[in-house]
Short mmCIF file of C-alpha atoms and ligand atoms in Angstrom, two decimals:
data_model
loop_
_atom_site.label_atom_id
_atom_site.label_comp_id
_atom_site.label_asym_id
_atom_site.label_seq_id
_atom_site.Cartn_x
_atom_site.Cartn_y
_atom_site.Cartn_z
CA MET A 1 -4.65 -2.75 62.70
CA LEU A 2 -1.83 -4.83 63.89
CA LYS A 3 -0.26 -3.93 67.26
CA LYS A 4 2.74 -5.36 68.96
CA ILE A 5 2.23 -5.85 72.60
CA LYS A 6 3.72 -7.51 75.60
CA VAL A 7 2.50 -10.94 76.36
CA ASN A 8 1.85 -9.52 79.92
CA ASP A 9 -0.86 -7.31 78.35
CA VAL A 10 -2.65 -10.05 76.42
CA ARG A 11 -6.37 -10.47 77.43
CA LEU A 12 -9.10 -13.14 76.50
CA GLY A 13 -10.82 -11.70 73.62
CA MET A 14 -7.88 -10.47 71.73
CA TYR A 15 -6.97 -11.89 68.22
CA MET A 16 -3.55 -13.42 68.27
CA HIS A 17 -1.96 -12.47 64.76
CA GLU A 18 1.58 -13.76 65.39
CA ILE A 19 3.78 -14.95 68.25
CA CYS A 20 7.16 -13.07 68.14
CA GLY A 21 10.48 -14.03 69.28
CA SER A 22 10.72 -17.50 70.74
CA TRP A 23 9.21 -18.99 67.65
CA MET A 24 10.66 -22.40 68.00
CA ASP A 25 8.25 -24.65 70.24
CA HIS A 26 5.59 -22.69 71.74
CA PRO A 27 2.25 -24.55 71.30
CA PHE A 28 0.59 -21.88 69.08
CA TRP A 29 3.40 -21.77 66.63
CA LYS A 30 2.45 -20.41 63.30
CA ARG A 31 -1.31 -19.97 64.07
CA SER A 32 -3.55 -16.99 64.03
CA PHE A 33 -6.63 -17.21 66.39
CA LYS A 34 -8.78 -15.37 68.78
CA LEU A 35 -8.04 -16.21 72.28
CA THR A 36 -11.02 -17.22 74.11
CA ASP A 37 -9.92 -20.00 76.40
CA GLU A 38 -8.39 -19.14 79.84
CA LYS A 39 -6.18 -22.18 79.56
CA ASP A 40 -4.62 -20.86 76.37
CA LEU A 41 -3.94 -17.48 77.98
CA ILE A 42 -2.17 -19.25 80.84
CA THR A 43 -0.05 -21.37 78.38
CA LEU A 44 0.83 -18.29 76.35
CA LYS A 45 2.00 -16.39 79.43
CA ASN A 46 4.36 -19.39 80.48
CA CYS A 47 5.83 -20.14 77.18
CA GLY A 48 8.67 -17.84 77.24
CA VAL A 49 7.48 -15.39 74.55
CA ASP A 50 7.75 -11.76 75.24
CA GLU A 51 5.73 -10.11 72.75
CA ILE A 52 3.04 -10.82 70.31
CA TRP A 53 1.25 -9.07 67.45
CA ILE A 54 -2.51 -8.65 67.81
CA ASP A 55 -5.08 -7.69 65.15
CA THR A 56 -7.49 -5.14 66.65
CA SER A 57 -9.81 -5.48 63.70
CA LEU A 58 -10.53 -8.89 64.44
CA GLY A 59 -10.52 -8.88 68.27
CA MET A 60 -10.27 -6.73 71.42
CA ASP A 61 -7.96 -3.80 71.43
CA VAL A 62 -5.32 -3.33 74.08
CA ASP A 63 -6.20 -1.37 77.30
CA THR A 64 -5.29 2.21 77.69
CA GLY A 65 -1.87 2.77 79.39
CA VAL A 66 -0.30 -0.07 77.85
CA THR A 67 3.00 0.10 76.08
CA ALA A 68 1.94 -1.00 72.85
CA LEU A 69 4.30 -0.40 69.88
CA LEU A 70 1.92 1.04 67.46
CA GLN A 71 2.85 0.30 63.87
CA ASN A 72 1.81 2.52 61.08
CA GLU A 73 -0.94 0.51 59.11
CA GLU A 74 0.60 1.59 55.75
CA GLU A 75 3.93 0.37 56.89
CA LEU A 76 2.41 -3.08 57.49
CA ASN A 77 0.48 -3.23 54.29
CA VAL A 78 2.84 -6.14 52.94
CA GLU A 79 0.46 -6.68 49.95
CA ASN A 80 0.70 -3.25 48.73
CA ASP A 81 4.43 -3.13 49.47
CA LEU A 82 5.10 -6.41 47.55
CA LYS A 83 3.07 -4.96 44.66
CA ASN A 84 5.46 -1.92 44.52
CA ILE A 85 8.41 -4.30 44.28
CA GLU A 86 6.80 -5.87 41.46
CA GLN A 87 6.80 -2.55 39.50
CA SER A 88 10.45 -2.45 38.89
CA PRO A 89 11.93 -5.04 36.66
CA GLN A 90 14.21 -8.20 37.44
CA LYS A 91 17.82 -8.06 36.56
CA ASN A 92 18.32 -11.63 36.50
CA THR A 93 17.52 -12.86 33.12
CA VAL A 94 16.89 -16.41 32.05
CA LEU A 95 19.14 -17.87 29.15
CA VAL A 96 18.48 -21.58 29.51
CA PRO A 97 15.16 -23.35 30.45
CA LEU A 98 14.91 -24.68 34.04
CA GLN A 99 14.72 -28.19 33.25
CA VAL A 100 18.04 -27.97 31.21
CA GLU A 101 20.10 -25.87 33.84
CA LEU A 102 18.75 -28.34 36.61
CA ILE A 103 21.14 -31.07 35.15
CA ALA A 104 24.28 -28.94 35.36
CA ALA A 105 23.02 -27.27 38.60
CA LYS A 106 22.52 -30.62 40.38
CA LYS A 107 26.26 -31.66 39.83
CA ILE A 108 27.65 -28.44 40.95
CA HIS A 109 25.33 -28.31 43.79
CA SER A 110 26.39 -31.82 45.20
CA LYS A 111 30.05 -30.94 44.45
CA THR A 112 29.85 -27.89 46.64
CA LYS A 113 28.03 -29.69 49.31
CA GLU A 114 30.98 -32.29 49.38
CA ALA A 115 33.47 -29.54 49.55
CA VAL A 116 31.52 -27.76 52.35
CA ILE A 117 31.29 -30.97 54.50
CA SER A 118 35.16 -31.47 54.03
CA LEU A 119 35.99 -27.80 54.76
CA PHE A 120 34.09 -28.03 58.19
CA SER A 121 35.86 -31.29 58.93
CA GLU A 122 39.29 -29.80 57.99
CA VAL A 123 38.59 -26.81 60.22
CA ARG A 124 37.48 -29.16 63.06
CA MET A 125 40.94 -30.89 62.92
CA GLY A 126 42.76 -27.64 62.85
CA ASN A 127 43.84 -27.71 59.28
CA ALA A 128 43.94 -24.83 57.07
CA ILE A 129 41.09 -23.65 54.67
CA ASN A 130 41.65 -24.23 50.94
CA LEU A 131 40.26 -20.98 49.52
CA ASP A 132 41.28 -21.76 45.94
CA GLU A 133 38.84 -24.62 45.77
CA MET A 134 35.92 -22.26 47.08
CA VAL A 135 36.78 -19.66 44.61
CA SER A 136 36.49 -22.12 41.76
CA LEU A 137 33.22 -23.62 43.11
CA VAL A 138 31.80 -20.25 43.49
CA ALA A 139 32.74 -19.41 39.82
CA GLU A 140 30.77 -22.40 38.73
CA LEU A 141 27.74 -21.68 40.72
CA ASN A 142 27.91 -18.04 39.55
CA GLN A 143 27.78 -19.33 35.79
CA SER A 144 24.91 -21.64 36.55
CA ILE A 145 22.96 -18.64 38.32
CA LYS A 146 23.78 -16.64 35.35
CA ARG A 147 22.10 -19.04 33.05
CA ASN A 148 18.98 -19.69 35.02
CA PRO A 149 18.93 -18.84 38.81
CA SER A 150 15.81 -20.79 39.46
CA ALA A 151 17.79 -24.05 39.22
CA LEU A 152 20.14 -23.56 42.00
CA ILE A 153 17.48 -21.64 44.13
CA SER A 154 15.29 -24.51 43.87
CA LEU A 155 17.96 -27.05 44.54
CA SER A 156 19.00 -25.33 47.71
CA ARG A 157 15.67 -25.91 49.17
CA LEU A 158 16.10 -29.63 49.26
CA LYS A 159 17.62 -30.28 52.71
CA ASP A 160 17.54 -32.93 55.25
CA ALA A 161 17.75 -31.81 58.96
CA ASP A 162 21.08 -33.69 59.75
CA ASN A 163 23.11 -31.88 57.05
CA TYR A 164 21.54 -28.56 57.79
CA THR A 165 24.52 -26.58 58.51
CA TYR A 166 26.44 -27.48 55.32
CA LEU A 167 23.41 -27.27 52.88
CA HIS A 168 22.50 -24.03 54.49
CA SER A 169 26.06 -22.66 53.79
CA VAL A 170 25.64 -23.84 50.25
CA ALA A 171 22.13 -22.10 50.01
CA VAL A 172 23.36 -18.87 51.60
CA CYS A 173 26.14 -19.07 48.98
CA ILE A 174 23.51 -19.31 46.07
CA LEU A 175 21.25 -16.89 47.48
CA MET A 176 24.22 -14.15 47.87
CA ILE A 177 25.26 -14.56 44.32
CA ALA A 178 21.84 -14.37 42.77
CA LEU A 179 20.87 -11.32 45.15
CA GLY A 180 24.39 -9.93 44.26
CA ARG A 181 23.38 -10.17 40.50
CA GLN A 182 20.11 -8.56 41.22
CA LEU A 183 21.87 -5.68 42.85
CA GLY A 184 24.17 -5.40 39.93
CA LEU A 185 27.51 -6.17 41.59
CA ASN A 186 30.58 -6.80 39.42
CA GLU A 187 32.04 -10.23 38.96
CA SER A 188 34.88 -10.11 41.77
CA MET A 189 32.29 -8.98 44.22
CA LEU A 190 29.87 -11.76 43.15
CA THR A 191 32.86 -14.08 43.99
CA GLN A 192 33.35 -12.48 47.31
CA ALA A 193 29.44 -12.80 48.06
CA GLY A 194 29.57 -16.39 47.17
CA ILE A 195 32.72 -17.10 49.37
CA ALA A 196 30.88 -15.24 52.22
CA GLY A 197 27.98 -17.34 51.93
CA LEU A 198 30.01 -20.57 52.08
CA LEU A 199 32.05 -19.37 55.12
CA HIS A 200 29.51 -17.29 57.01
CA ASP A 201 28.54 -19.99 59.64
CA ILE A 202 32.08 -21.52 59.81
CA GLY A 203 32.18 -20.52 63.41
CA LYS A 204 29.48 -23.17 64.22
CA VAL A 205 32.39 -25.86 64.09
CA PHE A 206 33.19 -24.30 67.42
CA ILE A 207 29.69 -24.96 69.05
CA PRO A 208 29.03 -28.36 70.50
CA ASP A 209 26.84 -30.69 68.42
CA GLU A 210 24.37 -31.44 71.30
CA VAL A 211 23.60 -27.66 71.36
CA LEU A 212 23.47 -27.27 67.46
CA ASN A 213 21.37 -30.32 66.93
CA LYS A 214 19.17 -29.93 70.04
CA ALA A 215 15.78 -31.17 69.22
CA GLY A 216 13.97 -28.30 71.01
CA LYS A 217 14.21 -24.69 72.25
CA LEU A 218 17.60 -23.71 73.50
CA THR A 219 18.11 -22.43 76.98
CA ASP A 220 19.37 -18.72 77.44
CA GLU A 221 22.79 -20.42 78.31
CA GLU A 222 22.83 -22.65 75.20
CA PHE A 223 21.73 -19.63 73.07
CA ASN A 224 24.62 -17.45 74.45
CA ILE A 225 27.04 -20.35 73.34
CA VAL A 226 25.52 -20.36 69.82
CA LYS A 227 25.67 -16.62 69.65
CA MET A 228 29.46 -16.94 69.86
CA HIS A 229 29.77 -18.46 66.30
CA PRO A 230 30.06 -15.05 64.41
CA GLN A 231 33.01 -14.04 66.41
CA LYS A 232 34.66 -17.52 66.61
CA GLY A 233 34.35 -17.70 62.75
CA TRP A 234 35.70 -14.27 62.46
CA GLU A 235 38.76 -14.97 64.58
CA LEU A 236 39.41 -18.14 62.37
CA LEU A 237 39.20 -16.35 59.04
CA LYS A 238 41.13 -13.49 60.35
CA LYS A 239 44.24 -16.08 60.69
CA THR A 240 43.60 -17.60 57.21
CA SER A 241 45.47 -15.74 54.42
CA ASP A 242 43.64 -14.15 51.21
CA VAL A 243 40.34 -13.98 53.10
CA SER A 244 38.78 -10.58 52.01
CA ASP A 245 37.41 -8.06 54.29
CA CYS A 246 33.83 -8.80 52.85
CA VAL A 247 34.09 -12.29 53.77
CA LEU A 248 35.14 -11.37 57.33
CA ASP A 249 32.50 -8.95 57.62
CA VAL A 250 29.59 -11.37 56.44
CA CYS A 251 31.12 -13.86 59.03
CA ARG A 252 31.00 -11.53 62.01
CA HIS A 253 28.03 -9.43 61.17
CA HIS A 254 25.29 -11.72 59.58
CA HIS A 255 23.25 -11.64 62.80
CA GLU A 256 23.33 -7.85 63.27
CA ARG A 257 20.07 -6.11 62.63
CA ILE A 258 19.24 -2.64 61.29
CA ASP A 259 17.84 -1.54 64.60
CA GLY A 260 20.85 -2.44 66.52
CA MET A 261 19.17 -5.53 68.23
CA GLY A 262 21.44 -8.04 66.64
CA TYR A 263 24.78 -9.65 67.82
CA PRO A 264 27.93 -9.72 68.42
CA ASP A 265 28.61 -5.95 68.13
CA LYS A 266 25.08 -4.44 68.05
CA LEU A 267 25.76 -2.43 64.91
CA SER A 268 22.98 -0.46 63.54
CA GLY A 269 22.04 1.44 60.52
CA GLU A 270 25.16 2.91 58.36
CA ALA A 271 27.40 0.81 60.58
CA LEU A 272 26.32 -2.30 58.47
CA THR A 273 27.90 -2.81 55.25
CA LEU A 274 26.08 -3.91 52.12
CA PHE A 275 27.56 -7.45 52.28
CA ALA A 276 26.31 -7.71 55.95
CA ARG A 277 22.95 -6.63 55.13
CA MET A 278 22.81 -9.16 52.22
CA GLY A 279 23.89 -11.90 54.74
CA ALA A 280 21.24 -11.24 57.19
CA VAL A 281 18.57 -11.51 54.59
CA CYS A 282 19.68 -14.74 52.78
CA ASP A 283 20.55 -16.37 56.17
CA VAL A 284 17.14 -15.85 57.70
CA TYR A 285 15.27 -16.77 54.45
CA ASP A 286 17.12 -20.03 54.19
CA ALA A 287 16.71 -20.84 57.78
CA ILE A 288 12.98 -20.31 57.93
CA THR A 289 12.21 -22.11 54.83
CA SER A 290 14.25 -25.18 55.99
CA ASN A 291 13.22 -28.31 57.93
CA ARG A 292 15.04 -28.47 61.26
CA CYS A 293 15.51 -30.95 63.90
CA TYR A 294 13.42 -28.70 66.20
CA LYS A 295 10.75 -27.25 63.84
CA LYS A 296 9.28 -27.52 60.25
CA GLY A 297 10.16 -24.82 57.73
CA TRP A 298 7.71 -22.48 56.36
CA GLU A 299 6.61 -22.20 52.68
CA PRO A 300 8.77 -19.72 50.67
CA ALA A 301 5.92 -17.64 49.82
CA GLU A 302 4.76 -17.35 53.42
CA SER A 303 8.42 -16.69 54.54
CA ILE A 304 8.63 -13.85 52.19
CA ARG A 305 5.49 -12.35 53.71
CA LYS A 306 6.74 -12.90 57.18
CA MET A 307 10.08 -11.27 56.48
CA ALA A 308 8.35 -8.26 54.90
CA GLU A 309 6.56 -7.91 58.19
CA TRP A 310 9.63 -7.90 60.21
CA ARG A 311 11.77 -5.97 57.80
CA ASN A 312 11.48 -2.52 59.84
CA GLY A 313 13.75 -3.74 62.39
CA HIS A 314 15.69 -6.57 61.07
CA PHE A 315 16.62 -6.01 57.52
CA ASP A 316 17.55 -3.19 55.20
CA GLU A 317 14.55 -2.27 53.08
CA VAL A 318 16.31 -1.99 49.75
CA ILE A 319 18.33 -5.13 49.97
CA PHE A 320 14.93 -6.88 51.14
CA HIS A 321 13.17 -5.69 47.95
CA ALA A 322 16.03 -6.81 45.70
CA PHE A 323 15.91 -10.15 47.57
CA VAL A 324 12.18 -10.46 46.83
CA LYS A 325 12.95 -9.90 43.30
CA THR A 326 15.44 -12.38 43.34
CA VAL A 327 13.45 -15.38 44.61
CA GLY A 328 9.90 -13.94 43.50
CA ILE A 329 6.93 -13.33 45.39
CA TYR A 330 5.81 -16.93 44.53
CA PRO A 331 9.21 -18.53 44.63
CA THR A 332 9.79 -21.55 42.68
CA GLY A 333 8.26 -24.70 44.56
CA THR A 334 5.12 -22.63 45.84
CA LEU A 335 1.88 -24.52 45.39
CA LEU A 336 -0.92 -22.49 43.96
CA LYS A 337 -4.78 -22.64 43.27
CA LEU A 338 -5.79 -21.25 39.89
CA LYS A 339 -8.79 -19.68 38.80
CA SER A 340 -9.52 -22.49 36.64
CA GLY A 341 -9.93 -24.90 39.40
CA ARG A 342 -6.53 -26.42 38.92
CA LEU A 343 -3.54 -26.85 41.16
CA GLY A 344 -0.06 -25.95 40.17
CA VAL A 345 3.44 -25.61 41.39
CA VAL A 346 5.70 -22.67 40.44
CA THR A 347 8.39 -24.17 38.30
CA ASP A 348 10.01 -20.94 36.94
CA GLN A 349 9.82 -17.15 37.18
CA THR A 350 8.95 -14.91 34.25
CA LYS A 351 11.19 -11.93 33.18
CA ASN A 352 8.19 -9.38 33.39
CA SER A 353 6.13 -9.90 36.30
CA LEU A 354 6.81 -11.16 39.79
CA VAL A 355 3.38 -12.04 40.37
CA LYS A 356 2.90 -14.14 37.14
CA PRO A 357 5.19 -16.94 37.36
CA ILE A 358 5.39 -20.07 35.23
CA VAL A 359 3.24 -22.89 36.86
CA THR A 360 3.05 -26.69 36.13
CA VAL A 361 -0.58 -27.66 36.61
CA PHE A 362 -1.04 -31.27 37.60
CA PHE A 363 -4.37 -31.68 39.54
CA SER A 364 -7.99 -30.67 39.08
CA ILE A 365 -9.85 -29.54 42.25
CA ARG A 366 -13.25 -29.83 40.57
CA SER A 367 -12.68 -33.49 39.64
CA ASN A 368 -10.44 -34.20 42.60
CA ALA A 369 -7.92 -36.03 40.27
CA HIS A 370 -4.68 -35.66 38.56
CA ILE A 371 -4.47 -34.37 35.13
CA LEU A 372 -2.02 -34.43 32.50
CA GLN A 373 0.81 -31.98 33.45
CA GLU A 374 0.85 -28.76 31.58
CA ILE A 375 3.24 -25.85 31.66
CA ILE A 376 1.58 -22.44 31.76
CA ASP A 377 3.17 -19.02 31.69
CA LEU A 378 0.76 -17.01 33.63
CA SER A 379 2.20 -13.80 32.21
CA LYS A 380 0.70 -15.03 28.91
CA SER A 381 -2.21 -16.92 30.08
CA THR A 382 -6.02 -16.06 30.87
CA ASP A 383 -5.71 -18.26 33.86
CA SER A 384 -4.68 -16.55 37.30
CA ILE A 385 -3.68 -17.16 40.92
CA VAL A 386 -6.65 -17.56 43.39
CA SER A 387 -4.62 -18.58 46.43
CA LEU A 388 -1.61 -20.02 48.06
CA GLU A 389 -2.12 -23.55 49.17
CA ASN A 390 -0.55 -25.68 51.71
CA PRO A 391 1.35 -28.71 50.29
CA GLN A 392 1.21 -30.42 53.56
CA GLN A 393 -2.51 -30.53 53.49
CA TRP A 394 -2.56 -31.72 49.91
CA LYS A 395 0.25 -34.49 50.49
CA PHE A 396 1.84 -34.10 46.89
CA ASN A 397 5.21 -34.62 46.14
CA LEU A 398 5.98 -31.26 44.86
CA VAL A 399 9.61 -32.14 44.26
CA GLU A 400 8.70 -34.99 41.91
CA ILE A 401 6.27 -32.83 39.98
CA MET A 402 8.92 -30.10 39.50
CA GLY A 403 11.36 -32.70 38.22
CA VAL A 404 14.16 -31.58 40.68
P1 C2E B 501 19.70 -20.77 62.06
O1 C2E B 501 18.75 -21.85 62.25
O2 C2E B 501 20.56 -20.94 60.82
O3 C2E B 501 18.96 -19.43 61.90
C1 C2E B 501 19.57 -18.22 61.52
C2 C2E B 501 18.69 -17.12 61.69
O4 C2E B 501 17.38 -17.20 61.08
C3 C2E B 501 18.35 -16.98 63.20
O5 C2E B 501 19.15 -16.42 63.98
C4 C2E B 501 17.01 -16.21 63.22
O6 C2E B 501 17.31 -14.84 62.95
C5 C2E B 501 16.33 -16.68 61.91
N1 C2E B 501 15.26 -17.77 62.07
C6 C2E B 501 15.61 -19.03 62.04
N2 C2E B 501 14.39 -19.57 62.18
C7 C2E B 501 13.44 -18.69 62.68
C8 C2E B 501 12.24 -18.71 63.17
O7 C2E B 501 11.39 -19.74 63.24
N3 C2E B 501 11.49 -17.63 63.35
C9 C2E B 501 12.19 -16.46 63.20
N4 C2E B 501 11.49 -15.24 63.47
N5 C2E B 501 13.45 -16.44 62.78
C10 C2E B 501 14.06 -17.47 62.48
P2 C2E B 501 19.31 -16.57 65.59
O8 C2E B 501 17.85 -16.56 66.10
O9 C2E B 501 20.35 -15.64 66.08
O10 C2E B 501 19.82 -18.05 65.94
C11 C2E B 501 21.08 -18.54 65.53
C12 C2E B 501 21.28 -19.95 65.59
O11 C2E B 501 21.13 -20.47 66.79
C13 C2E B 501 20.16 -20.59 64.61
O12 C2E B 501 20.88 -20.58 63.25
C14 C2E B 501 20.38 -21.97 64.99
O13 C2E B 501 21.45 -22.74 64.86
C15 C2E B 501 20.34 -21.78 66.48
N6 C2E B 501 19.22 -21.83 67.29
C16 C2E B 501 18.38 -20.73 67.57
N7 C2E B 501 17.22 -21.07 68.20
C17 C2E B 501 17.22 -22.34 68.31
C18 C2E B 501 16.52 -23.48 68.92
O14 C2E B 501 15.39 -23.21 69.43
N8 C2E B 501 16.95 -24.83 68.86
C19 C2E B 501 18.09 -25.26 68.27
N9 C2E B 501 18.50 -26.50 68.24
N10 C2E B 501 18.89 -24.26 67.60
C20 C2E B 501 18.62 -23.08 67.75
C1 SIN B 502 9.71 -12.23 65.13
O1 SIN B 502 10.22 -13.23 65.60
O2 SIN B 502 8.51 -12.12 65.01
C2 SIN B 502 10.62 -11.19 64.61
C3 SIN B 502 11.94 -11.55 64.43
C4 SIN B 502 12.73 -10.91 63.52
O3 SIN B 502 12.70 -9.70 63.35
O4 SIN B 502 13.61 -11.50 62.92
FE1 FE B 503 24.77 -17.68 61.73
#
């Protein structure tokens, strides 16, 4: 069973499942392991982390009298949960094949990126925001997502650490529209969802670059400065004419959490609007899947699993489920090992099953060699998924294989 315990209560012999909170640069980042070395224990206690998930089925349990936050095992059964999501159909339908839509999607994506870069620089110079331009860009993005959401969703994963803030704004915009479609929002709400994505982090223009782009963990003082960005952005947009309440709301409340532990207003439960709930999920997904100047991004499929584990406190359950349906359990770009001994990258989703995506196979593990590329629809094939693979280990250029 998984238990969340205080780092002070960690003892040798426990199995470290996941380190919570200060995820950025502690030495054990991303690893699950049995704690056997006294030196590791000391490092762990001194790396600024408060809490940790331990797995009591793989290591020592916690002493009695410890303030362990026991979690219901069922609640944490992510596999089961993701399977349940799979039972209900996807609303996003595909009208155009991915490779075709990518051509249009690339153009609108780079146009939007340029527009966001100049938006931020105008705001930095104290100039007004040109909302009309945003509205027409969002309309184009919306059309592309309507034709095939995988195209823009895949493109939004390609980021360089330098342009993060801009590309993150474009990505959250795309995810908000795709999620909005999944939730059945009408066209005018989809427009607001997209604008909200583009503008949600606009308050970051008021945060000094040396803090925002710091190549390491922020001090408490620096983090307090960063935490001012929702309020600062909201104040700016409040002064801009024609900005809707939804857009203002996402800007101010995308860092609120369902359990009230977020900021700046510590809203919880019912106080959080639909749009704020959507913003929180899209923001975190894009942030954790991106390479940053201070850490490497996680793989999409791994990120979905992690978010499923945190969702109790952080996210709205229903919105998170809809989000999983939007990006898939094996999002486009995921590297998979198939039963046939081949490696493939997910290049598209299928309509009927979230766990049977379309895969482009390109490598045979048995012969340890590249093979002629072939596109396989797992919902119609006898081949099936064996495991998720780590592309860093294999050193393939998945982007090239996907033709993005
Ligand atoms: P961001 O990088 O765009 O991240 C947005 C949110 O995604 C974060 O909000 C957090 O909820 C989630 N997130 C991002 N990366 C991780 C991760 O590795 N693990 C987990 N569990 N969650 C993650 P948060 O924490 O309020 O941070 C707000 C902003 O503060 C971040 O926006 C980023 O710009 C900045 N920031 C936070 N920590 C650091 C850091 O250690 N170094 C630097 N340079 N910036 C940081
Ligand atoms: C964690 O860092 O493990 C949990 C963070 C969250 O709920 O967002
Ligand atoms: Fe933010």
